Amino acid sequence: MSTKKVLVTGGMGYIGSHTTVELQSAGYEVIIVDNLSNSNREVLKGIKAITGIEPTFYEVDCNDREAMQRIYAEHRPDGIIHFAASKAVGESVEQPLLYYRNNILSLIVQLELMKEYDTKGIVFSSSCTVYGQPKQLPVTEDAPILPATSPYGNTKQINEEIIRDTIHAGVEYRAIMLRYFNPIGAHPTAEIGELPLGVPQNLIPYLTQTAAGIRKELTVFGDDYNTPDGSCIRDYIHVVDLAKAHVVAMDRMLEEKSDDKLEVFNIGTGNGASVLELIRTFEEATGVKVPYKIGARREGDIEQVWADPKKANEVLGWRAESTLAEALKSAWDWQVRITPSLQK
């Protein structure tokens, strides 16, 4: 049996790099496309250090149809995992046009080229943001798609609709949309992790940078929500668990294990944790204090959301295995590795 080829857009990013590791470990050949807008080339060394294999890499913007066409023509991938997107909620409120251009056009380019080059399927990186503030918790895949609270969330909703309409129109390929919750942590080797360029937009890298003394203090956006301690609640999933979900989804799609050409799965732990609880758990897991202050609510934030992962558990045979403490400890180990002042 020939090795299956998977094109991973945004594969140098946080989730993309961890998924590349798991794909290669599962025997797939990976071709990464990334414009390095929020990542860097050092990630390739980390992937090779873990797997012994350096994936093929193209520094290309996924919106560049001509460049992408050359890559499809050369490699003719069996499947694609589409991560490439701008992903910060707050930034999307400030720069909506950037998000609509990057996140929607890049998907359209892939769907067109998949049809042209007989790619068998796409795993789409969706998000729990498509649920907005759900009426019932935990959230199942059948929950209504509510109006998005940010342009970022809206791009995920629009992209899901584009995929659904494309499949409905009768293309030959399949699609699995993974709606995942809040990925955190790093690979246990500390060879790869979350490394945003500039000031982090996501909670955990900001938290670990604060614990490392790089940032003065962490701001908790709001302590007056209708939650037990007043801070927002999220379902935090270890990035390695999340990466493994993409591999089983790709296996299922390429092996045509379902009669449905479009499937949707929530990828989460099924447990909610508040921001203040997260800080306490980090301090307990690492022994390191995190200076923080309470700030105003942040526009676009959802009060509380966590997954019902039953469908992914039963249909994909996947489940989250790492604890919150393990994920946070791995994030700190990664921070220590990349911060010279913390190294012994």
PDB file of N, CA and C in Angstrom, residues 270-306:
ATOM      1  N   GLY A 270     -15.215  17.560  27.592  1.00  0.00           N
ATOM      2  CA  GLY A 270     -16.485  17.402  28.276  1.00  0.00           C
ATOM      3  C   GLY A 270     -16.514  18.054  29.645  1.00  0.00           C
ATOM      4  N   ASN A 271     -15.410  18.735  29.999  1.00  0.00           N
ATOM      5  CA  ASN A 271     -15.327  19.410  31.298  1.00  0.00           C
ATOM      6  C   ASN A 271     -15.046  20.898  31.103  1.00  0.00           C
ATOM      7  N   GLY A 272     -15.734  21.728  31.867  1.00  0.00           N
ATOM      8  CA  GLY A 272     -15.484  23.160  31.811  1.00  0.00           C
ATOM      9  C   GLY A 272     -14.609  23.605  32.971  1.00  0.00           C
ATOM     10  N   ALA A 273     -13.730  24.554  32.712  1.00  0.00           N
ATOM     11  CA  ALA A 273     -12.892  25.138  33.765  1.00  0.00           C
ATOM     12  C   ALA A 273     -12.907  26.658  33.594  1.00  0.00           C
ATOM     13  N   SER A 274     -13.009  27.374  34.706  1.00  0.00           N
ATOM     14  CA  SER A 274     -13.003  28.836  34.632  1.00  0.00           C
ATOM     15  C   SER A 274     -11.577  29.352  34.498  1.00  0.00           C
ATOM     16  N   VAL A 275     -11.457  30.610  34.104  1.00  0.00           N
ATOM     17  CA  VAL A 275     -10.126  31.216  33.967  1.00  0.00           C
ATOM     18  C   VAL A 275      -9.409  31.236  35.316  1.00  0.00           C
ATOM     19  N   LEU A 276     -10.123  31.588  36.370  1.00  0.00           N
ATOM     20  CA  LEU A 276      -9.487  31.623  37.694  1.00  0.00           C
ATOM     21  C   LEU A 276      -9.108  30.221  38.165  1.00  0.00           C
ATOM     22  N   GLU A 277      -9.941  29.247  37.841  1.00  0.00           N
ATOM     23  CA  GLU A 277      -9.613  27.848  38.158  1.00  0.00           C
ATOM     24  C   GLU A 277      -8.376  27.405  37.389  1.00  0.00           C
ATOM     25  N   LEU A 278      -8.287  27.832  36.143  1.00  0.00           N
ATOM     26  CA  LEU A 278      -7.131  27.508  35.306  1.00  0.00           C
ATOM     27  C   LEU A 278      -5.846  28.048  35.931  1.00  0.00           C
ATOM     28  N   ILE A 279      -5.884  29.286  36.392  1.00  0.00           N
ATOM     29  CA  ILE A 279      -4.703  29.887  37.023  1.00  0.00           C
ATOM     30  C   ILE A 279      -4.293  29.088  38.256  1.00  0.00           C
ATOM     31  N   ARG A 280      -5.263  28.726  39.083  1.00  0.00           N
ATOM     32  CA  ARG A 280      -4.955  27.946  40.294  1.00  0.00           C
ATOM     33  C   ARG A 280      -4.352  26.585  39.936  1.00  0.00           C
ATOM     34  N   THR A 281      -4.919  25.939  38.923  1.00  0.00           N
ATOM     35  CA  THR A 281      -4.416  24.622  38.523  1.00  0.00           C
ATOM     36  C   THR A 281      -2.994  24.725  37.992  1.00  0.00           C
ATOM     37  N   PHE A 282      -2.722  25.781  37.223  1.00  0.00           N
ATOM     38  CA  PHE A 282      -1.363  26.006  36.714  1.00  0.00           C
ATOM     39  C   PHE A 282      -0.382  26.167  37.876  1.00  0.00           C
ATOM     40  N   GLU A 283      -0.753  26.971  38.850  1.00  0.00           N
ATOM     41  CA  GLU A 283       0.142  27.216  39.989  1.00  0.00           C
ATOM     42  C   GLU A 283       0.397  25.936  40.773  1.00  0.00           C
ATOM     43  N   GLU A 284      -0.638  25.112  40.925  1.00  0.00           N
ATOM     44  CA  GLU A 284      -0.476  23.836  41.632  1.00  0.00           C
ATOM     45  C   GLU A 284       0.391  22.855  40.844  1.00  0.00           C
ATOM     46  N   ALA A 285       0.223  22.831  39.517  1.00  0.00           N
ATOM     47  CA  ALA A 285       0.949  21.867  38.673  1.00  0.00           C
ATOM     48  C   ALA A 285       2.421  22.224  38.512  1.00  0.00           C
ATOM     49  N   THR A 286       2.735  23.522  38.597  1.00  0.00           N
ATOM     50  CA  THR A 286       4.113  23.974  38.310  1.00  0.00           C
ATOM     51  C   THR A 286       4.844  24.536  39.527  1.00  0.00           C
ATOM     52  N   GLY A 287       4.094  24.935  40.542  1.00  0.00           N
ATOM     53  CA  GLY A 287       4.722  25.593  41.688  1.00  0.00           C
ATOM     54  C   GLY A 287       5.122  27.030  41.406  1.00  0.00           C
ATOM     55  N   VAL A 288       4.612  27.589  40.292  1.00  0.00           N
ATOM     56  CA  VAL A 288       4.971  28.945  39.879  1.00  0.00           C
ATOM     57  C   VAL A 288       3.743  29.851  40.015  1.00  0.00           C
ATOM     58  N   LYS A 289       3.936  31.013  40.612  1.00  0.00           N
ATOM     59  CA  LYS A 289       2.837  31.965  40.793  1.00  0.00           C
ATOM     60  C   LYS A 289       2.595  32.776  39.513  1.00  0.00           C
ATOM     61  N   VAL A 290       1.351  33.127  39.283  1.00  0.00           N
ATOM     62  CA  VAL A 290       0.973  33.937  38.119  1.00  0.00           C
ATOM     63  C   VAL A 290       0.378  35.263  38.611  1.00  0.00           C
ATOM     64  N   PRO A 291       1.096  36.387  38.451  1.00  0.00           N
ATOM     65  CA  PRO A 291       0.500  37.677  38.807  1.00  0.00           C
ATOM     66  C   PRO A 291      -0.660  37.993  37.853  1.00  0.00           C
ATOM     67  N   TYR A 292      -1.818  38.338  38.424  1.00  0.00           N
ATOM     68  CA  TYR A 292      -2.947  38.660  37.555  1.00  0.00           C
ATOM     69  C   TYR A 292      -3.795  39.752  38.176  1.00  0.00           C
ATOM     70  N   LYS A 293      -4.594  40.396  37.318  1.00  0.00           N
ATOM     71  CA  LYS A 293      -5.547  41.399  37.772  1.00  0.00           C
ATOM     72  C   LYS A 293      -6.875  41.134  37.075  1.00  0.00           C
ATOM     73  N   ILE A 294      -7.938  41.661  37.648  1.00  0.00           N
ATOM     74  CA  ILE A 294      -9.254  41.547  37.030  1.00  0.00           C
ATOM     75  C   ILE A 294      -9.489  42.774  36.160  1.00  0.00           C
ATOM     76  N   GLY A 295      -9.856  42.540  34.905  1.00  0.00           N
ATOM     77  CA  GLY A 295     -10.148  43.643  33.986  1.00  0.00           C
ATOM     78  C   GLY A 295     -11.599  43.608  33.560  1.00  0.00           C
ATOM     79  N   ALA A 296     -11.963  44.522  32.684  1.00  0.00           N
ATOM     80  CA  ALA A 296     -13.327  44.570  32.154  1.00  0.00           C
ATOM     81  C   ALA A 296     -13.567  43.389  31.216  1.00  0.00           C
ATOM     82  N   ARG A 297     -14.831  43.086  30.990  1.00  0.00           N
ATOM     83  CA  ARG A 297     -15.169  42.065  30.000  1.00  0.00           C
ATOM     84  C   ARG A 297     -14.605  42.447  28.635  1.00  0.00           C
ATOM     85  N   ARG A 298     -14.302  41.443  27.836  1.00  0.00           N
ATOM     86  CA  ARG A 298     -13.741  41.671  26.503  1.00  0.00           C
ATOM     87  C   ARG A 298     -14.817  41.420  25.454  1.00  0.00           C
ATOM     88  N   GLU A 299     -14.943  42.349  24.537  1.00  0.00           N
ATOM     89  CA  GLU A 299     -15.961  42.224  23.496  1.00  0.00           C
ATOM     90  C   GLU A 299     -15.751  40.944  22.689  1.00  0.00           C
ATOM     91  N   GLY A 300     -16.844  40.237  22.437  1.00  0.00           N
ATOM     92  CA  GLY A 300     -16.778  39.014  21.638  1.00  0.00           C
ATOM     93  C   GLY A 300     -16.648  37.743  22.457  1.00  0.00           C
ATOM     94  N   ASP A 301     -16.356  37.865  23.764  1.00  0.00           N
ATOM     95  CA  ASP A 301     -16.181  36.677  24.587  1.00  0.00           C
ATOM     96  C   ASP A 301     -17.529  36.039  24.942  1.00  0.00           C
ATOM     97  N   ILE A 302     -17.543  34.714  24.983  1.00  0.00           N
ATOM     98  CA  ILE A 302     -18.712  33.935  25.382  1.00  0.00           C
ATOM     99  C   ILE A 302     -18.572  33.596  26.863  1.00  0.00           C
ATOM    100  N   GLU A 303     -19.688  33.595  27.573  1.00  0.00           N
ATOM    101  CA  GLU A 303     -19.643  33.397  29.032  1.00  0.00           C
ATOM    102  C   GLU A 303     -19.143  32.003  29.414  1.00  0.00           C
ATOM    103  N   GLN A 304     -19.777  30.983  28.874  1.00  0.00           N
ATOM    104  CA  GLN A 304     -19.364  29.627  29.228  1.00  0.00           C
ATOM    105  C   GLN A 304     -19.748  28.642  28.134  1.00  0.00           C
ATOM    106  N   VAL A 305     -18.850  27.711  27.878  1.00  0.00           N
ATOM    107  CA  VAL A 305     -19.122  26.683  26.873  1.00  0.00           C
ATOM    108  C   VAL A 305     -18.196  25.496  27.118  1.00  0.00           C
ATOM    109  N   TRP A 306     -18.770  24.315  27.069  1.00  0.00           N
ATOM    110  CA  TRP A 306     -17.953  23.112  27.071  1.00  0.00           C
ATOM    111  C   TRP A 306     -18.657  22.031  26.268  1.00  0.00           C
TER     112      TRP A 306
END
